[in-house]
Short mmCIF file of C-alpha atoms in Angstrom, two decimals:
data_model
loop_
_atom_site.label_atom_id
_atom_site.label_comp_id
_atom_site.label_asym_id
_atom_site.label_seq_id
_atom_site.Cartn_x
_atom_site.Cartn_y
_atom_site.Cartn_z
CA MET W 1 -6.19 41.47 -61.84
CA ILE W 2 -2.40 43.13 -62.29
CA TYR W 3 -1.22 45.07 -65.10
CA ALA W 4 1.91 47.19 -65.20
CA THR W 5 3.45 49.88 -66.72
CA GLY W 6 5.71 52.27 -66.89
CA ASP W 7 7.54 56.04 -65.59
CA THR W 8 4.94 58.12 -64.17
CA HIS W 9 6.34 61.35 -63.25
CA GLY W 10 4.03 62.34 -60.93
CA ASN W 11 1.04 62.11 -63.76
CA PHE W 12 -2.11 59.13 -63.89
CA GLN W 13 -3.69 60.74 -66.17
CA ARG W 14 -2.99 57.53 -68.03
CA PHE W 15 -5.54 55.55 -65.19
CA ALA W 16 -8.16 58.14 -66.82
CA PRO W 17 -11.80 56.13 -66.94
CA GLU W 18 -11.50 57.16 -70.40
CA HIS W 19 -8.09 56.16 -70.85
CA PHE W 20 -7.76 53.03 -68.94
CA PRO W 21 -11.78 51.96 -68.82
CA GLU W 22 -10.57 47.96 -67.85
CA GLN W 23 -10.79 49.50 -64.04
CA ALA W 24 -14.03 49.67 -64.36
CA GLY W 25 -14.10 45.61 -63.09
CA MET W 26 -11.48 45.93 -60.65
CA THR W 27 -11.73 46.52 -57.31
CA LYS W 28 -8.99 47.11 -54.27
CA GLU W 29 -7.37 44.01 -54.31
CA ASP W 30 -7.24 43.78 -57.88
CA TYR W 31 -3.27 46.15 -58.65
CA MET W 32 -1.44 48.15 -61.52
CA ILE W 33 2.48 48.40 -60.78
CA ILE W 34 4.29 51.75 -61.70
CA CYS W 35 7.73 49.92 -62.37
CA GLY W 36 9.55 52.98 -61.16
CA ASP W 37 9.70 56.74 -61.42
CA PHE W 38 6.37 57.28 -59.80
CA GLY W 39 6.79 60.44 -58.97
CA GLY W 40 3.64 61.12 -57.16
CA VAL W 41 5.99 61.72 -53.29
CA TRP W 42 7.80 65.18 -54.34
CA ASP W 43 6.99 68.22 -53.00
CA GLY W 44 4.35 67.27 -50.65
CA GLY W 45 1.79 70.79 -52.16
CA LYS W 46 -1.22 70.86 -52.21
CA LYS W 47 -1.50 69.51 -56.04
CA GLU W 48 1.14 66.86 -55.39
CA GLU W 49 -1.65 65.90 -52.04
CA ARG W 50 -5.18 66.25 -54.81
CA ASN W 51 -3.03 63.59 -57.14
CA LEU W 52 -2.37 60.94 -54.04
CA ASP W 53 -6.29 61.56 -53.15
CA TRP W 54 -7.35 60.49 -57.04
CA LEU W 55 -5.27 57.99 -56.82
CA GLU W 56 -6.58 56.75 -53.56
CA ASP W 57 -9.77 57.11 -55.23
CA LEU W 58 -9.50 54.87 -58.00
CA PRO W 59 -11.67 51.62 -57.65
CA PHE W 60 -8.34 48.88 -58.61
CA THR W 61 -4.90 49.44 -55.66
CA THR W 62 -1.40 51.53 -57.56
CA LEU W 63 1.72 49.78 -56.85
CA PHE W 64 5.18 51.79 -57.21
CA ILE W 65 8.66 51.38 -56.54
CA SER W 66 10.87 53.78 -56.16
CA GLY W 67 12.67 54.91 -59.72
CA ASN W 68 16.13 57.55 -60.12
CA HIS W 69 13.47 59.92 -59.93
CA GLU W 70 11.34 60.17 -56.32
CA ASN W 71 11.83 61.99 -53.94
CA PHE W 72 13.87 59.88 -51.42
CA ASP W 73 13.62 62.33 -47.58
CA LEU W 74 10.38 62.84 -48.11
CA LEU W 75 9.13 58.93 -49.08
CA SER W 76 11.72 58.18 -45.77
CA LYS W 77 9.22 59.42 -43.27
CA TYR W 78 6.75 57.36 -44.19
CA PRO W 79 5.82 54.55 -41.42
CA THR W 80 7.31 50.59 -43.05
CA GLU W 81 5.28 47.15 -42.67
CA GLU W 82 5.06 44.50 -44.03
CA TRP W 83 2.43 43.72 -46.81
CA ASN W 84 1.66 40.12 -48.37
CA GLY W 85 5.81 39.03 -47.90
CA GLY W 86 7.30 41.89 -48.70
CA LYS W 87 8.20 45.28 -46.76
CA ILE W 88 5.98 48.31 -47.75
CA GLN W 89 5.14 52.18 -47.76
CA ARG W 90 1.60 52.82 -47.42
CA ILE W 91 1.55 56.71 -48.54
CA ARG W 92 -2.12 55.77 -49.09
CA PRO W 93 -4.72 52.57 -47.85
CA HIS W 94 -4.14 51.47 -51.29
CA VAL W 95 -1.72 53.23 -52.54
CA ILE W 96 1.70 51.08 -51.89
CA HIS W 97 5.34 51.77 -51.91
CA LEU W 98 7.18 48.65 -53.01
CA MET W 99 10.24 48.74 -51.32
CA ARG W 100 13.90 47.86 -52.84
CA GLY W 101 14.89 43.78 -52.15
CA GLN W 102 11.47 42.04 -51.71
CA VAL W 103 9.84 38.89 -52.34
CA PHE W 104 5.80 39.13 -52.34
CA LEU W 105 3.56 36.66 -52.51
CA ASN W 106 0.15 36.40 -54.38
CA PRO W 107 -2.46 36.19 -51.82
CA LYS W 108 -4.65 35.48 -53.82
CA ALA W 109 -1.90 31.53 -55.61
CA PRO W 110 -4.17 28.71 -53.51
CA ASP W 111 -0.45 27.27 -51.86
CA PHE W 112 -0.36 31.61 -50.41
CA GLU W 113 -0.28 30.48 -46.61
CA GLU W 114 2.02 27.50 -47.57
CA GLN W 115 4.68 29.74 -49.07
CA TYR W 116 4.61 32.59 -46.80
CA TRP W 117 4.95 30.44 -43.35
CA ALA W 118 6.93 27.91 -45.26
CA LEU W 119 9.51 31.01 -46.83
CA ARG W 120 9.26 32.87 -43.05
CA ARG W 121 10.47 29.21 -41.18
CA MET W 122 13.23 30.51 -43.09
CA GLY W 123 14.13 33.71 -41.84
CA ALA W 124 13.62 35.05 -45.02
CA ARG W 125 12.63 38.97 -45.25
CA PHE W 126 10.41 40.09 -48.06
CA ARG W 127 10.94 42.69 -48.93
CA VAL W 128 20.64 70.33 -57.19
CA ASN W 129 20.96 66.89 -54.21
CA HIS W 130 17.94 66.89 -52.31
CA ARG W 131 15.80 68.69 -54.97
CA SER W 132 16.53 67.16 -58.66
CA TRP W 133 19.14 64.46 -57.26
CA TRP W 134 18.69 61.86 -54.30
CA LYS W 135 22.15 59.32 -53.36
CA GLN W 136 19.74 56.65 -52.53
CA GLU W 137 18.68 57.21 -56.41
CA LEU W 138 21.50 53.82 -55.88
CA PRO W 139 20.66 50.71 -53.61
CA SER W 140 22.93 50.67 -50.86
CA LYS W 141 25.36 47.64 -49.68
CA THR W 142 22.86 46.97 -47.63
CA GLU W 143 19.67 46.35 -49.91
CA TYR W 144 21.62 44.72 -52.59
CA GLU W 145 22.39 42.22 -49.78
CA GLU W 146 18.46 41.49 -48.98
CA ALA W 147 17.49 41.32 -52.85
CA GLN W 148 20.41 38.71 -52.65
CA HIS W 149 18.87 37.14 -49.84
CA SER W 150 15.70 37.03 -50.09
CA LEU W 151 16.04 35.62 -53.93
CA GLU W 152 18.26 33.12 -51.88
CA ARG W 153 16.02 32.29 -49.90
CA ILE W 154 13.99 31.14 -52.47
CA GLN W 155 16.15 29.59 -54.79
CA TYR W 156 16.00 32.33 -57.16
CA GLU W 157 12.95 30.95 -58.78
CA VAL W 158 9.76 34.10 -58.83
CA ASP W 159 7.42 34.91 -61.52
CA TYR W 160 7.80 37.86 -61.85
CA VAL W 161 10.76 40.11 -62.07
CA ILE W 162 9.40 44.64 -61.45
CA THR W 163 12.90 46.32 -61.16
CA HIS W 164 13.67 50.43 -62.18
CA CYS W 165 16.22 50.10 -64.41
CA ALA W 166 17.16 46.93 -67.20
CA PRO W 167 20.45 44.00 -66.66
CA SER W 168 23.25 45.31 -68.62
CA SER W 169 22.20 42.78 -70.95
CA ILE W 170 19.17 44.67 -71.34
CA VAL W 171 21.32 48.22 -71.56
CA ASP W 172 23.21 47.19 -74.22
CA ILE W 173 20.17 46.41 -77.20
CA LEU W 174 18.66 49.12 -75.73
CA GLY W 175 20.79 51.67 -76.63
CA ASN W 176 23.18 49.99 -79.45
CA GLY W 177 26.12 49.90 -76.90
CA GLY W 178 25.32 54.47 -76.24
CA TYR W 179 24.22 53.48 -72.70
CA VAL W 180 27.10 52.82 -69.89
CA HIS W 181 26.90 50.14 -66.73
CA ASP W 182 26.75 50.47 -63.59
CA HIS W 183 27.11 48.51 -60.74
CA LEU W 184 23.52 48.58 -60.52
CA THR W 185 22.62 47.15 -64.34
CA ASP W 186 25.17 44.82 -63.24
CA PHE W 187 23.69 43.32 -60.25
CA LEU W 188 20.87 43.05 -62.51
CA GLU W 189 22.42 41.07 -64.76
CA GLU W 190 24.32 39.15 -61.96
CA VAL W 191 20.20 38.47 -61.05
CA LYS W 192 19.30 37.48 -64.69
CA LYS W 193 22.10 34.97 -65.48
CA ARG W 194 20.26 33.03 -61.75
CA ALA W 195 16.83 33.21 -61.56
CA ARG W 196 14.46 31.73 -62.98
CA PHE W 197 11.20 33.73 -63.81
CA HIS W 198 8.15 34.74 -67.17
CA TYR W 199 8.77 38.05 -67.33
CA TRP W 200 10.36 40.83 -66.08
CA LEU W 201 9.46 43.90 -65.83
CA PHE W 202 11.17 47.33 -65.47
CA GLY W 203 10.45 51.42 -67.18
CA HIS W 204 13.03 54.61 -66.90
CA TYR W 205 14.10 54.00 -71.05
CA HIS W 206 11.04 55.65 -71.73
CA ASP W 207 10.00 53.58 -74.76
CA ASN W 208 7.15 50.29 -74.92
CA LYS W 209 8.54 47.17 -75.86
CA ILE W 210 9.76 43.78 -75.87
CA ILE W 211 13.59 42.27 -75.67
CA ASP W 212 13.94 38.93 -75.79
CA ASP W 213 10.51 37.62 -75.37
CA ARG W 214 10.93 38.39 -71.11
CA PHE W 215 12.40 41.34 -70.98
CA VAL W 216 9.40 44.19 -70.95
CA LEU W 217 10.34 47.63 -70.93
CA LEU W 218 7.25 50.26 -70.33
CA TRP W 219 6.38 53.64 -70.45
CA GLU W 220 2.46 54.36 -70.74
CA GLN W 221 0.90 51.62 -71.86
CA MET W 222 -0.70 49.39 -69.17
CA VAL W 223 -0.42 45.26 -69.57
CA GLN W 224 -2.57 43.08 -67.85
CA VAL W 225 0.30 40.52 -66.42
CA VAL W 226 -2.86 39.02 -64.59
#
């Protein structure tokens, strides 16, 4: 099973059994994806360590992408490795940061081995300042290029797109024209135009709604994807 939810900002109480009883039937081979603003790697304190240990003790594996509220200085200290075809950082054995610009394969898919080795043969790579704001909250030129190359190698065809922000056209719908575009939302708009996908899951805007049938904005809500 794969579930997805929105921003947690270091508060993981929604995953407690009384709020998420579905976990009773889950194992570490099932996943909960947090669509950015994880906030669980923030100050390195004892409370944070206890929270991460608590996440590790849950029956499922927690996956998260980075949002604009992350401590990128601390995140950068974790080693990078490859997992299911993409680059990750393990915060705990089963609390995993999915790094930017990656394409991850479903290891349970019947054609996983075929997909994996086909992409490997093509050379695919799946993958106050420093207190409350980090310039790394926006992707670097290298990360944009890696995302583009990863998508080109699979002809822009994926099952799900998972981001923190939304493409510019979706931002316009959410904000009734009140949100500004930036390089990231414009880049995501280009992906939106070219990619073939089932659903696009994102957080950031602190609401729960579906837009244009395929764009799923998540906050506290937890939805089953697979």
